[in-house]
Amino acid sequence: MNLDIVGDDLKVTLSHGEVVRFAHLDYAASAPCVRAAADAVQDLLPRYGSVHRGTGVRANASTLAYELARDVVAEFVGAGEEHEIVFTRNTTDALNLLARSLPPGTTTILFDGEHHANLLPWPNQLRLPTPSSPQEAIAALHQALKTTRQAVVTITGASNVTGEVWPIRELADVAHAYGVRMIVDAAQLAPHHPVSLTELGADYLAFSGHKLYAPFGAGVLAGRADWLDAAPPHLAGGGASAVVGDRPGEITWATGPARHEGGTPNLLGAVALAAVCEALATADRDALLAHEETLLARLRDGLATVPGATEVSVFGPGHPRVGIVSIALDGRDPAEIAGVLGRDHGVGVRAGQFCAHPLVRRLTDSAQTGTCGAGTPGLLRASFGLGSTADDVDRLLAGLRAALRT
Ligand code: PLP
């Protein structure tokens, strides 16, 4: 119940007039809202007020709800004494915050297949070519760390292009062996797998509420407090400042999460996100995963029989992945095919380069594929999660088969 999708029966009128249930297969961009998030927001709406400011029942209830949300998220990521939870706008915001919190002189080691949110913010980068196997990734990281003195490593938990799960634990062990911290972009991992800082071996985790069934604009940066407390505030302003003198520069900045949560926080976003974390924490994650695996196998088996459509991967077809599959289309424009799927079949997917241009360029170089818009290489991506059904997958496959025949 708590994890039921709000709007699961959304209807759409197809180009030929038939009305069908919309098959949303773009969870990786933004997942639909679950009941737990909607209920939490609904519950607070009549009572909400300012957070960390003001008195009275609304302010008190709001401050309490906000800090409880932080505690729930802390538990969700297995945070310890040394960690803190900062509410951000989204993953992009969280990683930008962290990038500006690195000790001076730190080199960030990463692979070039990252989403732009984990590719662009880092100031001094050592960008390694995307490896073709987990073993190659581990060897490349070893090599890089041998020659880089002061470093941090940042890697996605699961690729937003191929859905492939990166060997985070193993890479974190390598980083730690060199005394280096590990950052995990968990935007695509958190909606599908438990994300414990300790179990992943991560020092920092970032993820977005809107991809975790809580579409109210909050994200999370969870991780070690020391760098965050020493960094300039993410947003200078009220809340981030403890004492402000009369002259410019006479400021004592707050420590703890407040330092980076300047301005009035997004209470409803944080509460919605925490409600989903709580619902997931008590759900049967193995059953959810098994459902997803079944859909994934159905989609991948089906795709193998669609002429002109080829699934892409970095680590090869046998590598574990979350519910994301990107497809190269022989000589066809993925944007055009995505449009046909929406108009004629009521299926929502994504076409293009998914904010991971270097990786998609690499994958499309090695696949015979169409272009997306003015000669730009592109793929078609289907992604799913809670609320996705075998019928959604079948409609995608039938629609794709029909669209590629014309
Ligand atoms: N990291 C990955 C792997 C993503 O897939 C995305 C979004 O698609 C992001 C980061 C950025 O997330 P947001 O747009 O919520 O900041």
Tab-separated table of C-alpha atoms and ligand atoms in Angstrom:
chain	number	residue	atom	x	y	z
A	1	MET	CA	0.000	0.000	0.000
A	2	ASN	CA	2.662	2.483	1.078
A	3	LEU	CA	4.600	1.779	-2.073
A	4	ASP	CA	1.610	1.915	-4.434
A	5	ILE	CA	2.037	4.422	-7.217
A	6	VAL	CA	-0.191	7.496	-7.154
A	7	GLY	CA	-1.715	7.851	-10.625
A	8	ASP	CA	-0.956	4.285	-11.595
A	9	ASP	CA	-4.046	4.219	-13.812
A	10	LEU	CA	-3.245	7.401	-15.733
A	11	LYS	CA	-5.006	7.176	-19.098
A	12	VAL	CA	-3.826	8.475	-22.432
A	13	THR	CA	-5.649	8.853	-25.754
A	14	LEU	CA	-3.669	7.317	-28.616
A	15	SER	CA	-3.402	8.883	-32.079
A	16	HIS	CA	-6.108	6.546	-33.413
A	17	GLY	CA	-8.503	7.439	-30.589
A	18	GLU	CA	-8.168	4.425	-28.308
A	19	VAL	CA	-7.807	5.207	-24.593
A	20	VAL	CA	-5.228	3.098	-22.728
A	21	ARG	CA	-3.347	3.088	-19.440
A	22	PHE	CA	-0.132	5.078	-19.864
A	23	ALA	CA	2.905	2.807	-19.710
A	24	HIS	CA	5.483	4.954	-17.954
A	25	LEU	CA	8.929	3.560	-18.724
A	26	ASP	CA	10.998	6.570	-17.780
A	27	TYR	CA	11.510	6.012	-14.063
A	28	ALA	CA	15.213	6.790	-14.376
A	29	ALA	CA	14.385	10.399	-15.273
A	30	SER	CA	11.694	10.912	-12.608
A	31	ALA	CA	9.832	8.127	-10.859
A	32	PRO	CA	6.134	8.551	-10.107
A	33	CYS	CA	5.075	9.347	-6.546
A	34	VAL	CA	4.288	6.557	-4.086
A	35	ARG	CA	1.438	6.671	-1.602
A	36	ALA	CA	3.793	7.037	1.404
A	37	ALA	CA	5.216	10.308	0.014
A	38	ALA	CA	1.821	11.698	-0.953
A	39	ASP	CA	0.333	10.811	2.445
A	40	ALA	CA	3.216	12.366	4.351
A	41	VAL	CA	2.804	15.619	2.438
A	42	GLN	CA	-0.975	15.543	2.810
A	43	ASP	CA	-0.619	15.015	6.537
A	44	LEU	CA	1.718	17.953	7.017
A	45	LEU	CA	0.036	20.454	4.679
A	46	PRO	CA	-2.589	21.643	7.179
A	47	ARG	CA	0.069	22.117	9.873
A	48	TYR	CA	3.251	23.213	8.186
A	49	GLY	CA	5.092	26.451	8.892
A	50	SER	CA	8.685	27.651	9.109
A	51	VAL	CA	11.567	25.330	9.952
A	52	HIS	CA	14.151	26.320	12.586
A	53	ARG	CA	12.479	29.728	12.841
A	54	GLY	CA	9.510	30.927	14.802
A	55	THR	CA	7.446	29.529	17.600
A	56	GLY	CA	3.986	28.094	17.927
A	57	VAL	CA	2.459	24.894	16.808
A	58	ARG	CA	3.171	25.213	13.064
A	59	ALA	CA	6.847	26.122	13.467
A	60	ASN	CA	7.343	23.490	16.131
A	61	ALA	CA	5.659	20.751	14.109
A	62	SER	CA	7.671	21.709	11.023
A	63	THR	CA	11.048	21.786	12.753
A	64	LEU	CA	10.295	18.448	14.357
A	65	ALA	CA	9.140	16.889	11.058
A	66	TYR	CA	12.229	18.184	9.244
A	67	GLU	CA	14.681	16.843	11.814
A	68	LEU	CA	12.820	13.542	12.023
A	69	ALA	CA	13.119	13.285	8.262
A	70	ARG	CA	16.866	13.733	8.618
A	71	ASP	CA	16.995	10.926	11.190
A	72	VAL	CA	15.034	8.594	8.910
A	73	VAL	CA	17.364	9.295	5.991
A	74	ALA	CA	20.372	8.797	8.277
A	75	GLU	CA	19.051	5.362	9.141
A	76	PHE	CA	18.262	4.597	5.485
A	77	VAL	CA	21.920	5.153	4.562
A	78	GLY	CA	23.297	3.590	7.750
A	79	ALA	CA	24.938	6.845	8.842
A	80	GLY	CA	27.217	6.770	11.893
A	81	GLU	CA	28.485	9.433	14.307
A	82	GLU	CA	31.045	10.652	11.786
A	83	HIS	CA	28.441	11.302	9.089
A	84	GLU	CA	25.905	13.996	8.490
A	85	ILE	CA	22.861	14.312	6.274
A	86	VAL	CA	22.422	17.478	4.241
A	87	PHE	CA	19.157	18.035	2.390
A	88	THR	CA	19.822	19.428	-1.069
A	89	ARG	CA	17.725	20.129	-4.156
A	90	ASN	CA	18.781	16.950	-5.958
A	91	THR	CA	21.840	14.826	-6.784
A	92	THR	CA	23.347	17.540	-8.973
A	93	ASP	CA	23.138	19.987	-6.099
A	94	ALA	CA	24.568	17.456	-3.635
A	95	LEU	CA	27.580	16.658	-5.835
A	96	ASN	CA	28.244	20.338	-6.567
A	97	LEU	CA	28.182	21.015	-2.828
A	98	LEU	CA	30.661	18.227	-2.219
A	99	ALA	CA	32.897	19.320	-5.098
A	100	ARG	CA	33.236	22.720	-3.425
A	101	SER	CA	33.990	21.060	-0.091
A	102	LEU	CA	37.063	19.091	-1.173
A	103	PRO	CA	40.254	20.050	0.631
A	104	PRO	CA	42.405	22.317	-1.596
A	105	GLY	CA	44.704	20.396	-3.918
A	106	THR	CA	42.461	17.307	-4.127
A	107	THR	CA	42.329	15.493	-7.452
A	108	THR	CA	39.043	13.772	-8.235
A	109	ILE	CA	39.446	10.423	-9.967
A	110	LEU	CA	36.497	9.284	-12.044
A	111	PHE	CA	35.573	7.340	-15.157
A	112	ASP	CA	34.336	9.264	-18.166
A	113	GLY	CA	30.988	7.457	-18.439
A	114	GLU	CA	29.485	9.357	-15.529
A	115	HIS	CA	26.258	11.337	-15.695
A	116	HIS	CA	27.126	15.015	-16.174
A	117	ALA	CA	26.103	15.651	-12.545
A	118	ASN	CA	29.071	13.529	-11.495
A	119	LEU	CA	31.348	14.543	-14.362
A	120	LEU	CA	31.237	18.320	-14.500
A	121	PRO	CA	31.386	19.674	-10.919
A	122	TRP	CA	34.835	18.359	-9.938
A	123	PRO	CA	37.566	21.011	-10.202
A	124	ASN	CA	40.805	18.964	-10.640
A	125	GLN	CA	39.940	15.794	-12.458
A	126	LEU	CA	41.769	12.698	-13.468
A	127	ARG	CA	39.303	11.231	-15.966
A	128	LEU	CA	39.874	7.581	-16.772
A	129	PRO	CA	38.403	5.958	-19.869
A	130	THR	CA	35.307	3.872	-19.111
A	131	PRO	CA	36.579	0.316	-18.606
A	132	SER	CA	35.048	-2.705	-20.299
A	133	SER	CA	34.983	-4.905	-17.195
A	134	PRO	CA	34.876	-4.484	-13.410
A	135	GLN	CA	38.384	-5.990	-13.221
A	136	GLU	CA	39.660	-3.352	-15.649
A	137	ALA	CA	38.006	-0.643	-13.518
A	138	ILE	CA	39.742	-1.909	-10.402
A	139	ALA	CA	43.116	-2.160	-12.148
A	140	ALA	CA	42.754	1.343	-13.628
A	141	LEU	CA	41.907	2.794	-10.234
A	142	HIS	CA	44.920	1.093	-8.634
A	143	GLN	CA	47.138	2.535	-11.332
A	144	ALA	CA	45.708	6.026	-10.976
A	145	LEU	CA	46.036	6.019	-7.204
A	146	LYS	CA	49.671	4.945	-7.357
A	147	THR	CA	50.584	8.233	-8.999
A	148	THR	CA	48.039	10.655	-7.533
A	149	ARG	CA	48.931	11.964	-4.090
A	150	GLN	CA	45.875	13.649	-2.644
A	151	ALA	CA	42.745	12.274	-4.233
A	152	VAL	CA	39.099	11.357	-3.927
A	153	VAL	CA	37.228	8.850	-6.107
A	154	THR	CA	33.687	9.377	-7.383
A	155	ILE	CA	31.668	6.710	-9.166
A	156	THR	CA	28.060	6.054	-10.019
A	157	GLY	CA	26.330	3.215	-8.198
A	158	ALA	CA	24.355	2.273	-11.307
A	159	SER	CA	24.668	3.758	-14.777
A	160	ASN	CA	21.765	5.922	-15.906
A	161	VAL	CA	22.465	4.758	-19.475
A	162	THR	CA	22.914	1.001	-19.207
A	163	GLY	CA	21.599	0.372	-15.696
A	164	GLU	CA	24.759	-1.598	-14.975
A	165	VAL	CA	25.746	-1.755	-11.318
A	166	TRP	CA	29.313	-0.652	-10.653
A	167	PRO	CA	31.549	-2.701	-8.310
A	168	ILE	CA	31.385	-0.006	-5.662
A	169	ARG	CA	32.514	-2.079	-2.707
A	170	GLU	CA	35.611	-3.328	-4.536
A	171	LEU	CA	36.503	0.128	-5.857
A	172	ALA	CA	35.976	1.643	-2.399
A	173	ASP	CA	38.334	-0.968	-0.935
A	174	VAL	CA	40.978	0.058	-3.467
A	175	ALA	CA	40.470	3.754	-2.684
A	176	HIS	CA	40.661	3.122	1.046
A	177	ALA	CA	43.827	1.062	0.670
A	178	TYR	CA	45.443	4.283	-0.584
A	179	GLY	CA	43.835	6.353	2.189
A	180	VAL	CA	41.447	7.939	-0.311
A	181	ARG	CA	37.725	8.610	0.157
A	182	MET	CA	34.978	7.233	-2.035
A	183	ILE	CA	31.954	9.195	-3.284
A	184	VAL	CA	28.978	7.336	-4.747
A	185	ASP	CA	26.419	8.923	-7.034
A	186	ALA	CA	23.478	6.800	-5.916
A	187	ALA	CA	20.819	8.585	-8.019
A	188	GLN	CA	20.048	5.386	-9.940
A	189	LEU	CA	21.121	2.858	-7.330
A	190	ALA	CA	18.990	4.060	-4.397
A	191	PRO	CA	15.614	3.453	-6.085
A	192	HIS	CA	16.532	-0.198	-6.687
A	193	HIS	CA	18.961	-1.412	-4.013
A	194	PRO	CA	19.630	-0.714	-0.341
A	195	VAL	CA	22.291	1.992	-0.045
A	196	SER	CA	24.248	1.671	3.173
A	197	LEU	CA	27.359	3.820	3.492
A	198	THR	CA	29.082	1.018	5.380
A	199	GLU	CA	28.094	-1.853	3.126
A	200	LEU	CA	28.982	0.056	-0.033
A	201	GLY	CA	32.196	1.265	1.573
A	202	ALA	CA	31.214	4.805	0.622
A	203	ASP	CA	32.325	7.929	2.419
A	204	TYR	CA	29.652	10.010	0.658
A	205	LEU	CA	26.365	9.216	-1.056
A	206	ALA	CA	24.190	11.508	-3.147
A	207	PHE	CA	20.674	10.845	-4.433
A	208	SER	CA	17.455	12.565	-5.525
A	209	GLY	CA	13.962	12.354	-4.068
A	210	HIS	CA	12.254	12.638	-7.443
A	211	LYS	CA	13.943	9.436	-8.635
A	212	LEU	CA	13.044	7.755	-5.341
A	213	TYR	CA	9.267	8.148	-5.704
A	214	ALA	CA	9.188	11.450	-3.770
A	215	PRO	CA	8.795	14.154	-6.404
A	216	PHE	CA	8.918	17.212	-4.172
A	217	GLY	CA	12.336	18.543	-4.986
A	218	ALA	CA	14.622	17.343	-2.225
A	219	GLY	CA	17.885	15.457	-2.539
A	220	VAL	CA	20.453	14.127	-0.110
A	221	LEU	CA	24.145	14.393	0.483
A	222	ALA	CA	25.143	11.925	3.192
A	223	GLY	CA	28.699	11.502	4.360
A	224	ARG	CA	31.638	12.445	6.506
A	225	ALA	CA	31.113	15.709	8.350
A	226	ASP	CA	34.711	16.973	8.571
A	227	TRP	CA	35.123	18.245	4.981
A	228	LEU	CA	31.607	19.649	4.969
A	229	ASP	CA	32.166	21.547	8.211
A	230	ALA	CA	35.416	23.019	6.906
A	231	ALA	CA	33.970	24.082	3.539
A	232	PRO	CA	32.456	27.430	2.632
A	233	PRO	CA	28.657	27.333	3.003
A	234	HIS	CA	26.872	26.052	-0.095
A	235	LEU	CA	24.428	28.971	0.025
A	236	ALA	CA	25.399	32.020	2.071
A	237	GLY	CA	22.445	33.410	3.980
A	238	GLY	CA	20.130	32.884	6.923
A	239	GLY	CA	20.312	29.505	8.579
A	240	ALA	CA	23.885	28.953	7.350
A	241	SER	CA	25.210	31.796	9.488
A	242	ALA	CA	25.558	31.508	13.276
A	243	VAL	CA	26.711	35.084	14.039
A	244	VAL	CA	26.897	38.037	11.642
A	245	GLY	CA	28.804	41.203	12.608
A	246	ASP	CA	28.370	44.733	11.253
A	247	ARG	CA	31.116	44.620	8.645
A	248	PRO	CA	31.279	42.491	5.481
A	249	GLY	CA	33.089	39.271	6.228
A	250	GLU	CA	32.307	39.327	9.945
A	251	ILE	CA	30.494	36.019	9.916
A	252	THR	CA	30.684	32.862	11.931
A	253	TRP	CA	29.200	30.123	9.814
A	254	ALA	CA	27.133	27.352	11.333
A	255	THR	CA	28.512	23.832	11.441
A	256	GLY	CA	26.561	20.660	10.785
A	257	PRO	CA	23.942	20.401	8.045
A	258	ALA	CA	22.762	23.988	8.659
A	259	ARG	CA	26.022	25.282	7.141
A	260	HIS	CA	24.922	24.036	3.718
A	261	GLU	CA	21.174	24.481	4.017
A	262	GLY	CA	21.039	28.273	3.768
A	263	GLY	CA	17.568	29.795	3.379
A	264	THR	CA	14.283	28.191	4.342
A	265	PRO	CA	14.585	24.456	3.739
A	266	ASN	CA	12.306	22.365	1.554
A	267	LEU	CA	10.319	20.811	4.381
A	268	LEU	CA	7.760	18.955	2.291
A	269	GLY	CA	10.485	17.609	0.025
A	270	ALA	CA	12.474	16.255	2.955
A	271	VAL	CA	9.412	14.766	4.610
A	272	ALA	CA	8.246	13.092	1.407
A	273	LEU	CA	11.701	11.656	0.784
A	274	ALA	CA	11.954	10.337	4.345
A	275	ALA	CA	8.509	8.740	4.063
A	276	VAL	CA	9.707	6.730	1.061
A	277	CYS	CA	12.923	5.766	2.848
A	278	GLU	CA	10.835	4.505	5.754
A	279	ALA	CA	8.474	2.576	3.473
A	280	LEU	CA	11.387	0.995	1.604
A	281	ALA	CA	13.167	0.116	4.845
A	282	THR	CA	10.214	-1.991	5.966
A	283	ALA	CA	9.386	-3.426	2.518
A	284	ASP	CA	10.402	-6.841	1.286
A	285	ARG	CA	13.298	-5.588	-0.841
A	286	ASP	CA	14.063	-9.082	-2.140
A	287	ALA	CA	10.536	-9.394	-3.508
A	288	LEU	CA	10.760	-5.947	-5.128
A	289	LEU	CA	14.076	-6.880	-6.675
A	290	ALA	CA	12.731	-10.211	-7.910
A	291	HIS	CA	9.811	-8.422	-9.613
A	292	GLU	CA	12.234	-6.029	-11.260
A	293	GLU	CA	14.503	-8.864	-12.393
A	294	THR	CA	11.521	-10.607	-13.992
A	295	LEU	CA	10.592	-7.474	-15.941
A	296	LEU	CA	14.204	-6.899	-16.914
A	297	ALA	CA	14.529	-10.431	-18.285
A	298	ARG	CA	11.228	-10.075	-20.156
A	299	LEU	CA	12.366	-6.817	-21.738
A	300	ARG	CA	15.841	-8.039	-22.643
A	301	ASP	CA	14.623	-11.373	-24.027
A	302	GLY	CA	11.978	-9.548	-26.029
A	303	LEU	CA	14.441	-6.985	-27.371
A	304	ALA	CA	16.680	-9.742	-28.665
A	305	THR	CA	13.862	-10.626	-31.090
A	306	VAL	CA	13.178	-7.080	-32.369
A	307	PRO	CA	14.994	-6.514	-35.680
A	308	GLY	CA	17.005	-3.270	-35.706
A	309	ALA	CA	17.113	-2.876	-31.910
A	310	THR	CA	20.241	-3.723	-29.911
A	311	GLU	CA	20.672	-3.384	-26.185
A	312	VAL	CA	23.906	-1.621	-25.220
A	313	SER	CA	26.212	-2.340	-22.306
A	314	VAL	CA	29.611	-1.401	-20.920
A	315	PHE	CA	30.483	-4.568	-19.004
A	316	GLY	CA	28.728	-7.060	-21.277
A	317	PRO	CA	25.277	-8.621	-21.262
A	318	GLY	CA	25.818	-10.848	-18.213
A	319	HIS	CA	26.618	-7.989	-15.830
A	320	PRO	CA	24.009	-7.180	-13.134
A	321	ARG	CA	21.906	-4.092	-13.746
A	322	VAL	CA	18.966	-2.175	-12.340
A	323	GLY	CA	15.751	-1.655	-14.320
A	324	ILE	CA	17.296	0.467	-17.060
A	325	VAL	CA	17.952	-0.631	-20.639
A	326	SER	CA	19.232	1.565	-23.464
A	327	ILE	CA	18.733	0.500	-27.037
A	328	ALA	CA	20.629	1.339	-30.208
A	329	LEU	CA	18.388	1.569	-33.275
A	330	ASP	CA	19.844	0.665	-36.685
A	331	GLY	CA	19.697	3.810	-38.818
A	332	ARG	CA	16.624	5.210	-37.056
A	333	ASP	CA	16.248	8.395	-35.066
A	334	PRO	CA	15.517	7.394	-31.449
A	335	ALA	CA	13.650	10.678	-30.834
A	336	GLU	CA	11.308	9.914	-33.720
A	337	ILE	CA	10.699	6.356	-32.484
A	338	ALA	CA	10.123	7.606	-28.917
A	339	GLY	CA	7.535	10.024	-30.316
A	340	VAL	CA	5.735	7.187	-32.134
A	341	LEU	CA	5.768	5.056	-28.958
A	342	GLY	CA	4.111	7.882	-27.057
A	343	ARG	CA	1.529	8.887	-29.679
A	344	ASP	CA	0.556	5.499	-31.078
A	345	HIS	CA	1.199	3.147	-28.146
A	346	GLY	CA	0.896	5.208	-24.941
A	347	VAL	CA	4.423	4.281	-23.873
A	348	GLY	CA	6.731	6.884	-22.328
A	349	VAL	CA	10.477	6.351	-22.801
A	350	ARG	CA	13.449	8.642	-23.260
A	351	ALA	CA	15.574	9.286	-26.338
A	352	GLY	CA	18.929	11.000	-26.648
A	353	GLN	CA	22.103	11.066	-24.629
A	354	PHE	CA	20.667	11.153	-21.101
A	355	CYS	CA	23.145	13.770	-19.772
A	356	ALA	CA	25.968	11.284	-20.264
A	357	HIS	CA	27.343	12.469	-23.608
A	358	PRO	CA	30.790	10.840	-23.503
A	359	LEU	CA	29.347	7.434	-22.586
A	360	VAL	CA	26.543	7.552	-25.151
A	361	ARG	CA	29.012	8.652	-27.841
A	362	ARG	CA	31.195	5.674	-26.964
A	363	LEU	CA	28.273	3.249	-26.956
A	364	THR	CA	26.883	4.564	-30.216
A	365	ASP	CA	30.309	4.428	-31.870
A	366	SER	CA	30.354	0.731	-31.179
A	367	ALA	CA	26.737	0.201	-32.255
A	368	GLN	CA	25.054	0.834	-35.582
A	369	THR	CA	22.562	3.447	-34.575
A	370	GLY	CA	20.427	6.341	-35.662
A	371	THR	CA	20.937	9.947	-34.703
A	372	CYS	CA	18.897	12.074	-32.390
A	373	GLY	CA	18.247	15.517	-33.867
A	374	ALA	CA	20.938	17.310	-35.893
A	375	GLY	CA	23.316	14.409	-36.387
A	376	THR	CA	23.814	13.806	-32.667
A	377	PRO	CA	24.180	10.171	-31.678
A	378	GLY	CA	21.486	8.875	-29.400
A	379	LEU	CA	19.817	5.880	-27.843
A	380	LEU	CA	16.336	4.948	-26.702
A	381	ARG	CA	16.039	4.221	-22.983
A	382	ALA	CA	13.394	2.273	-21.077
A	383	SER	CA	13.485	2.279	-17.284
A	384	PHE	CA	11.131	0.981	-14.663
A	385	GLY	CA	10.551	0.310	-10.981
A	386	LEU	CA	7.726	-0.035	-8.470
A	387	GLY	CA	4.408	-0.112	-10.289
A	388	SER	CA	5.845	-1.330	-13.604
A	389	THR	CA	4.105	-4.327	-15.128
A	390	ALA	CA	4.672	-7.053	-17.702
A	391	ASP	CA	2.039	-5.297	-19.806
A	392	ASP	CA	4.172	-2.113	-19.862
A	393	VAL	CA	7.099	-4.134	-21.161
A	394	ASP	CA	4.989	-5.982	-23.741
A	395	ARG	CA	3.538	-2.739	-25.038
A	396	LEU	CA	6.992	-1.279	-25.438
A	397	LEU	CA	8.179	-4.334	-27.333
A	398	ALA	CA	5.111	-4.435	-29.597
A	399	GLY	CA	5.307	-0.685	-30.193
A	400	LEU	CA	8.998	-0.825	-30.971
A	401	ARG	CA	8.558	-3.710	-33.376
A	402	ALA	CA	5.777	-1.856	-35.192
A	403	ALA	CA	7.611	1.503	-35.238
A	404	LEU	CA	10.816	-0.027	-36.619
A	405	ARG	CA	8.882	-1.833	-39.395
A	406	THR	CA	7.540	1.422	-40.901
B	1	PLP	N1	23.404	10.932	-11.431
B	1	PLP	C1	22.774	10.030	-12.169
B	1	PLP	C2	23.370	8.666	-12.315
B	1	PLP	C3	21.563	10.357	-12.781
B	1	PLP	O1	20.921	9.440	-13.513
B	1	PLP	C4	21.040	11.655	-12.618
B	1	PLP	C5	19.795	12.054	-13.287
B	1	PLP	O2	19.335	11.445	-14.213
B	1	PLP	C6	21.744	12.557	-11.824
B	1	PLP	C7	22.922	12.163	-11.247
B	1	PLP	C8	21.223	13.923	-11.594
B	1	PLP	O3	20.041	13.883	-10.857
B	1	PLP	P1	19.207	15.185	-10.630
B	1	PLP	O4	18.773	15.648	-11.991
B	1	PLP	O5	18.074	14.774	-9.786
B	1	PLP	O6	20.094	16.173	-9.982
